[in-house]
Amino acid sequence: MRKYTPFLLLLTVAVACGLNLKRDAGNEQTLARSSTLKRVVRKLSVDPDSLRPLRRTKRRWVLTTIEVEEGDPGPFPKFAVDLSNDREMNFTIKYLISGPGVDENPRGYFSVDDKTGEVYMLKTINREATPTFVIKFDVADRRTGKIVDQSLVFNIDVKDKNDNAPKFKNSVVDVLLKENSPAGSDVFLLQAEDIDQRGTPNSEFSYSVVSQEPPSTKSQFTINPKTGILSFEGCLDYQSTKSYKILVEAKDHGEPQLSSTATMNIKIEDANNNPPVFVKKEFTGNVKEQQVGVSVLRVSVEDKDTPNTPAWRAKYTVTKGNEDGNYKIETDPQTNDGILTVIKPMDYEKGSRNELEISVENEEPLYICPGAGGRVPTAGGYRVPVVVNVEDVNDPPYFDPSEITVYQTEGTKVPIQLGKVHAVDLDAAHSTLRYEIPAGGDPAKWLTVDKNTGEVTVIAEMDRESPYVNNSIYSVIVLAVDDGKPPQTGTATVLIHLTDVNDNNPFLDSKYVHMCDDPKNTSIVVKATDKDIEPYSGPFIFQLLDKGNDVTNTWKLEQLQGESIKLLRLRELPTGNYTVPLKIIDQQGLATEEDLMLRICECSQEGVCRPLEAQSTSFGGAAIGALIGALLLMLLLLLCCVRCECSGKKISEFPPDTVDEGNQTLIKYNDEGGGCRSQASPPVIMPLPTADHGTTKNSMQNVSELDRTIQTLPRRSSWGLREDRMYGMHMEPAMYSRIMSLKEQNLESERMNLQEKIAMRLFVLNGLDANFNNYEPHIYAEEGELHKVHSLDDISIADNSQGLDFLQDLGPKFRTLGEVCQEGLAQKGFTLKSATKGY
C-alpha cells in the first residue's frame, strides 16, 4: 500500500486543480464535491496549503439549508449544518459564529468547529420561546486573526412541534343568567389560545361541551366550536334548577392532538314567570262615613317567585268603583299585601255599599316561556271584587254657599244688619243648629251673629284702614254647630268689602330729612301719604307756609302736585336744623299742616350726614401766657403753705423712745375746709388772761416757769421728720445726714416756736373757758363701732384750778410734745397724766 501512496497523492492534487478551474464557472455542485474532497485530504493528513495553487479565485460562502427541530432530544452536540468559504484556498482560515444562541441571549444553543465549519446544536430548543436564531458567520486568518471575508448573516429556523395544548384564559367562569332569557340567547364567550406556530394544525383548535350538570330535558347548553359562544336551547326554570355546571373542552388539530378544559358555573337568576294570585275570591271591609285616612281592608296574594325581588313585589290598582277618587291602594313592602285607604269622605246618604274591583301585577313584567306551555295573562293582571260597607254617622252641617260676600261703607253708624248665614244638616230630622263666631274669627270684634237665626250684625264702627282689613276686605268666620254626639261643625266665611270715605288726613312719609351742605345740591324730595284710597288720597297739593321766619325767601317748592314735591334752598345756609312749615291737601280738599324738620349737614360721598365732631378750643398767645402765669402763682402759694406748715412742726428734742412712734401716719376722717393750714405763731407771748379777761400774777408766773422749763429741757435729735402732706409726720432715716447740718441754725427758732404755741394755747383756753365747757362735739361721719375716730374725740378742757393737766387731751399731734415736757414740768411742781393714755 505504501508503494501506491505517492501516486494517490498526485492524483488527488490533479483532481483538486481541475475542480478549482471548474469552480470559476460557478458550479456549486462541484464546489460541494470540492468540500468533500477537502475532508478527504484532511483525513489523509495532507496540508492543504501545500497543495493550493497560487492563483486568484472568486470568493463566496457555501452552506446548506439551516433548519432545526423543536424539542430534539439529542444526543448533543448534534450536527446541524456545514459551512464552507473559498478563502480557504488562499489562507489557513478559522470559522467563527456569533449572535443569539451563541454569545447572546439565549446563549449556548450553537457552536462551530473553527477548522471544518461544521455547526452543532448543543441542547433542546423551545420554539415558543425562540422561533428563529439570527446568527452571523465569519472567517478569519488563523495566523493573524484578521477577518478575510465579508460576514454572512442568516436565520436558523426552529421547526414547530405540537407540544402545547390550547389554554383557556379562565379555567373557571361564573355566569349569572336571567330565568326569562329566551332560547338561543348567548350566555358567555369562552376564549382559548394555542401558542404553537400559527397557521398550522398545531395551533388550530375546536370547542365542545363535555358535560352538563344536572342534565335537563327542558334546557340544553351548547357551544359554537369555532367562536366559543355558549348558548342554550329550551326554557329555564328557577324553581326546578337554580344552577348549572358546564364542562367545555378546547382540542387542537395537531399530531398528537392536545386539549384542555374550562368549567362554567351558571347561576340562574329568578325572573317573573309566576303571576301573583289572590288568596280569596272576594274581599269585604267597613268604613264610617266622613272618615278620612283610615285603612278599610287588606288584600293578599301569593307569588312563587323569590321574595323581595321585582318579580315578587306586587302593584295594586282600583280598576272599578273609584270614579270619585275616594280610595287609594298601596303595597305593604313587608307582607306584599294591598292596603285600601279612604282618602275622601264617604257619604252614607249617597250609598251604604260600594263595590270595587282591584287588579294586581308584579313590578317586573310577567314572562312565560313559549316552550313551557304557559298562558300569558291579559293586560292589567289578575282581578278580585271588593265590597266596602259605609256606616252612618253624625254628618256635619255645611253652608251653601260656604263663602258669603257683602258690601258696606266704613264709618257707618252701628248697629247694621248685614244679612243671614244659612247652614244645612243632612241629619236635620234629629238635629238643631246654632251659629257662632269662633275665637279669632272676628279679629276686630266688629260683628256678632244670632245663634238661632244666623243674623250677622255690625256692633262696632268699621274702619277700612284697620290692620285687620286686607285690600279693603274684612274676613269673618262663622260656625254652624249641630247637637249630635259628638257635635259636628260647618264653617262659612263672610267677606265684607268696605267702601272708603275721606276720613284720613295726608301726612309726610318722613318728617325728618337732611340736605347736604353742597352748592350743587340745593334740593330734596319730600313725599306725602294718605291712608285713604282713590279718590280720597293723592295726588296732593303742597303749599309752603310763611310763619314769619322768612320761609319764602329761603325755600321754594317745585312740582306742587303729586305724591311728592321738590323742596329748593334759595340761599346759602349754615349747617344746622331748620323747620319748614308745609300744607298738604288731598283730592277732596282735606288738608293738614306739618312741619318738616330739615337738617343741613356735611355729607360723605354716599350722601350721608357725617356725625358731629366734638368741639375743641384753642388758645392764643396771650391766653397761654396768662395760663402759665396763673400756674406759677399757684405753685408759689403752694410752696409758701408748705414752708409755713413745715416750719411750724419743728421741735427741739424728743424722748429716745419716740423715734419709732414718729413714723406713724395719722388717718384723716373728715375735712371741713380746704387750703393750707398755717400754724404760724404770734410774734409775742401774750400774758394769760383771767376769767374777767385780765392778767394775773399766777398766770404770768406759770408762763415764765414754763418758758424756763422748756429752755432747760435736755436736747435730743429731732432731725429726719417730715410731714406727710395732710396727715402727720414720718421718720425718714435717709434724710438724716442732710438735715444734721442745719441743726445748729434751727434749734433756737424751734424752741421759740414751741414757746409761742404753748403760750397761745394757754391764753385761748383760759379766756374761752366758758365756751369750751359748753361745746358739744359734732359728728361729721359715722363709720361704725369698730374704729375709734381719734381726730373727732371729745376734747376735755381743764379749768383754771387744774393747772396744766389739760395738756393730756390736746390730741395726737401733742402726744410727743407731752412726753418731751413731762420731765421738766414735774420738776416745777406740775403733775401730768401719761401722754399715751387714750391714744
PDB file of C-alpha atoms in Angstrom, residues 156 166 209 280 296 441 462 489 528 667 677 692-693 717 720 743:
ATOM      1  CA  ILE A 156     -31.770  29.267  11.784  1.00  0.00           C
ATOM      2  CA  PRO A 166     -54.984  25.113  23.764  1.00  0.00           C
ATOM      3  CA  VAL A 209     -69.343  20.793  25.627  1.00  0.00           C
ATOM      4  CA  LYS A 280    -109.588  34.949  48.209  1.00  0.00           C
ATOM      5  CA  VAL A 296    -110.571  49.749  55.067  1.00  0.00           C
ATOM      6  CA  GLY A 441    -112.893  84.581  63.671  1.00  0.00           C
ATOM      7  CA  MET A 462    -115.685  99.547  60.897  1.00  0.00           C
ATOM      8  CA  THR A 489    -119.278  71.854  62.832  1.00  0.00           C
ATOM      9  CA  ALA A 528     -96.640 112.501  51.415  1.00  0.00           C
ATOM     10  CA  ILE A 667     -55.669 108.836 109.389  1.00  0.00           C
ATOM     11  CA  ARG A 677     -53.200 125.140 107.254  1.00  0.00           C
ATOM     12  CA  ASP A 692     -62.512 138.664 133.627  1.00  0.00           C
ATOM     13  CA  HIS A 693     -60.005 138.957 130.742  1.00  0.00           C
ATOM     14  CA  SER A 717     -32.144 114.937 117.917  1.00  0.00           C
ATOM     15  CA  GLY A 720     -35.328 113.326 109.971  1.00  0.00           C
ATOM     16  CA  LYS A 743     -29.238 121.532 113.470  1.00  0.00           C
TER      17      LYS A 743
END
